PDB file of C-alpha atoms in Angstrom:
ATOM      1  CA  UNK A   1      20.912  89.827  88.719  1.00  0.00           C
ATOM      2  CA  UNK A   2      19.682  89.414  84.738  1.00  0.00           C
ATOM      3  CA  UNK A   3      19.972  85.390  84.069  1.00  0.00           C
ATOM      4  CA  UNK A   4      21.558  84.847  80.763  1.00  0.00           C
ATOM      5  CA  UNK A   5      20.083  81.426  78.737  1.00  0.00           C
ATOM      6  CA  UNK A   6      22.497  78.994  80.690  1.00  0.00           C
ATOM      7  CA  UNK A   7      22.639  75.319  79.325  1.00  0.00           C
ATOM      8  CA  UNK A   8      21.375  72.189  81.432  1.00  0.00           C
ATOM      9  CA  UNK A   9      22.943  71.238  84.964  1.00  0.00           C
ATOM     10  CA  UNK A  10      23.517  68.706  86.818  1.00  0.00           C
ATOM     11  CA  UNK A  11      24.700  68.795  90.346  1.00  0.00           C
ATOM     12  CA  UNK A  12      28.561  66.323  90.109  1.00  0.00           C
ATOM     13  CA  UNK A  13      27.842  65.451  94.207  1.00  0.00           C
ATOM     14  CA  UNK A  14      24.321  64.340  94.548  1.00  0.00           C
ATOM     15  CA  UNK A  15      24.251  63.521  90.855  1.00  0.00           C
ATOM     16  CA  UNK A  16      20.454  64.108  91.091  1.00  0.00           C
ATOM     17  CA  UNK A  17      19.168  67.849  91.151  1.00  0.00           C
ATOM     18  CA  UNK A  18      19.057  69.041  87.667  1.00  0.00           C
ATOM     19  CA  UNK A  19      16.876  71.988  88.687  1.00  0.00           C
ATOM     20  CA  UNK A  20      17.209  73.976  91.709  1.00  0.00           C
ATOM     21  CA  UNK A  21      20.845  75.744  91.778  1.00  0.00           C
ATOM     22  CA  UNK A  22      21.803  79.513  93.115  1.00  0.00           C
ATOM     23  CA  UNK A  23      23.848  81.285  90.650  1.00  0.00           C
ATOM     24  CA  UNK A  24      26.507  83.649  92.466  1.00  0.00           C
ATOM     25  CA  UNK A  25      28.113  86.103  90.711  1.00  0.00           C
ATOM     26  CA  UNK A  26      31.890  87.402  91.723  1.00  0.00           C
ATOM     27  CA  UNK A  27      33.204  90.692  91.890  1.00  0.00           C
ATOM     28  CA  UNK A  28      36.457  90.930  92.965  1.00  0.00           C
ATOM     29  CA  UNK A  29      38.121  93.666  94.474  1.00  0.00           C
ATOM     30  CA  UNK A  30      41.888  94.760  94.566  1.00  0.00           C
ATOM     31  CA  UNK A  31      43.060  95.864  98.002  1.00  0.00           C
ATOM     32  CA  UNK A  32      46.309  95.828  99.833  1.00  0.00           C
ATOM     33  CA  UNK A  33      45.493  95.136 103.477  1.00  0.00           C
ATOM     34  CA  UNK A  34      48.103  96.571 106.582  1.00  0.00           C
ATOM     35  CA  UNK A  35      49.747  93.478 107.621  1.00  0.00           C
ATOM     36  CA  UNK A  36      50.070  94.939 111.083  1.00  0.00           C
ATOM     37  CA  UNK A  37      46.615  96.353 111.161  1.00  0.00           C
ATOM     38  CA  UNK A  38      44.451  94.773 108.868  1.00  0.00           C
ATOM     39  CA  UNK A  39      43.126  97.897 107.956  1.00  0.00           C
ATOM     40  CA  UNK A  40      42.416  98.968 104.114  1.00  0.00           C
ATOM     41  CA  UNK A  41      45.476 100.694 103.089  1.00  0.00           C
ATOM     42  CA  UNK A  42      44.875 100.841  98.968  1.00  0.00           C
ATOM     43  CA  UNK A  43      42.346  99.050  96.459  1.00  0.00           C
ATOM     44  CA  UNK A  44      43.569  99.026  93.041  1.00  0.00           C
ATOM     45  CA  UNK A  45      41.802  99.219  89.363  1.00  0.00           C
ATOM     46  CA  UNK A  46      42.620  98.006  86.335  1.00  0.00           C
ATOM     47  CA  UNK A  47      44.296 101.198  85.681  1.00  0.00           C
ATOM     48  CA  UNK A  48      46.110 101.881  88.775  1.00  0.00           C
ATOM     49  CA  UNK A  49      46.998  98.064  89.362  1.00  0.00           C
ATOM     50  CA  UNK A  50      50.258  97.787  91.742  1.00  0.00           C
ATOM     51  CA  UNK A  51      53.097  95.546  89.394  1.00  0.00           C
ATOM     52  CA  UNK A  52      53.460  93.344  92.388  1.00  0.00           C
ATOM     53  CA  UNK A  53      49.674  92.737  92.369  1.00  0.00           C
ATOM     54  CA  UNK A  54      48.245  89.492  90.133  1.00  0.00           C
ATOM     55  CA  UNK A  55      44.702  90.503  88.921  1.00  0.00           C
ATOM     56  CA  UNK A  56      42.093  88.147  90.108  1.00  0.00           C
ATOM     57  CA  UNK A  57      41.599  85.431  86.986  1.00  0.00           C
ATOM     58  CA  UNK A  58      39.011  82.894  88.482  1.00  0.00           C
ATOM     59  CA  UNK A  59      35.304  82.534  87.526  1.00  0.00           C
ATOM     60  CA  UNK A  60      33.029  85.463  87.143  1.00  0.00           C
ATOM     61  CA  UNK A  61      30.309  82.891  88.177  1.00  0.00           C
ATOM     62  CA  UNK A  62      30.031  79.936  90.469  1.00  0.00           C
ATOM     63  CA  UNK A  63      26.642  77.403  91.126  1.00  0.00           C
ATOM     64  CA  UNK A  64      25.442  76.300  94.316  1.00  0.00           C
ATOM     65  CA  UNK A  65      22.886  72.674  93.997  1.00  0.00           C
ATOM     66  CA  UNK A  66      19.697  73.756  95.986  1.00  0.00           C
ATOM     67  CA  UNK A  67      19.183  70.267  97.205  1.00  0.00           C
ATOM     68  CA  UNK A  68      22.826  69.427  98.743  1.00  0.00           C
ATOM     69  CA  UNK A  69      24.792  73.011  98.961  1.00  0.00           C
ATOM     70  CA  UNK A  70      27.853  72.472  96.726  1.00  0.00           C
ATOM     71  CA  UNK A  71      29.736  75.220  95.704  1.00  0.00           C
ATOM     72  CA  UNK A  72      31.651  74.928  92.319  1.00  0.00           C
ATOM     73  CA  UNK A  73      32.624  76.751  88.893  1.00  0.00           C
ATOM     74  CA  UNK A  74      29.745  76.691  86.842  1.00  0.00           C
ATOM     75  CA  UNK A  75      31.716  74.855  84.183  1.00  0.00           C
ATOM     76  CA  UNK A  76      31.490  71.479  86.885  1.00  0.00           C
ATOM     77  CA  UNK A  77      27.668  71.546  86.509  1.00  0.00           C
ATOM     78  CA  UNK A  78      27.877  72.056  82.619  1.00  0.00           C
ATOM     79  CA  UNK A  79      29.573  69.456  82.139  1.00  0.00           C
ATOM     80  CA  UNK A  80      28.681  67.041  84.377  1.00  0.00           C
ATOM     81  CA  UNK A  81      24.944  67.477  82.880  1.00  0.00           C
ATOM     82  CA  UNK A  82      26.378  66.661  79.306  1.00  0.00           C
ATOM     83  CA  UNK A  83      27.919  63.559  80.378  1.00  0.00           C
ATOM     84  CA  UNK A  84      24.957  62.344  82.006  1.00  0.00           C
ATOM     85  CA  UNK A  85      22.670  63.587  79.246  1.00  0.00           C
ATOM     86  CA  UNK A  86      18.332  62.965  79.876  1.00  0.00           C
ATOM     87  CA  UNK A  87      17.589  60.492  77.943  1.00  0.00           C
TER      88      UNK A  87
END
């Protein structure tokens, strides 16, 4: 995984760790599962996309704090750094 420049975090639980985070990257898939079954009937693309089917529209990334293991949209730790700035 290539690490873009990210701006500062800051963990909004433990409100301490502004330096040890795992960065998880989503990839979601389209599939329509056999309700019966469970087994993989279909997975969609963008170009075959079933009109009953919502396209996944959450994060592309999410952050987990290294010291106390919460999981949240990056956005959480962005801006929970900037409103605690260093001073």
């Amino acid at each position: 995984m290539e690490v873009d420049a990210i701006k500062p975090y800051l963990c909004p639980n433990c409100k301490t760790n502004r330096s040890r985070f795992n960065l998880i990257e989503q990839e979601a898939k389209a599939i329509k599962v056999n309700p019966r079954t469970g087994e993989l009937d279909q997975t969609y693309s963008s170009e075959n996309m079933d009109p009953f089917h919502m396209a996944y529209q959450g994060p592309q990334r999410k952050v987990q704090c290294g010291a106390c293991g919460l999981i949240e949209e990056e956005k959480s730790f962005i801006a929970f750094a900037e409103h605690n700035q260093l001073k």
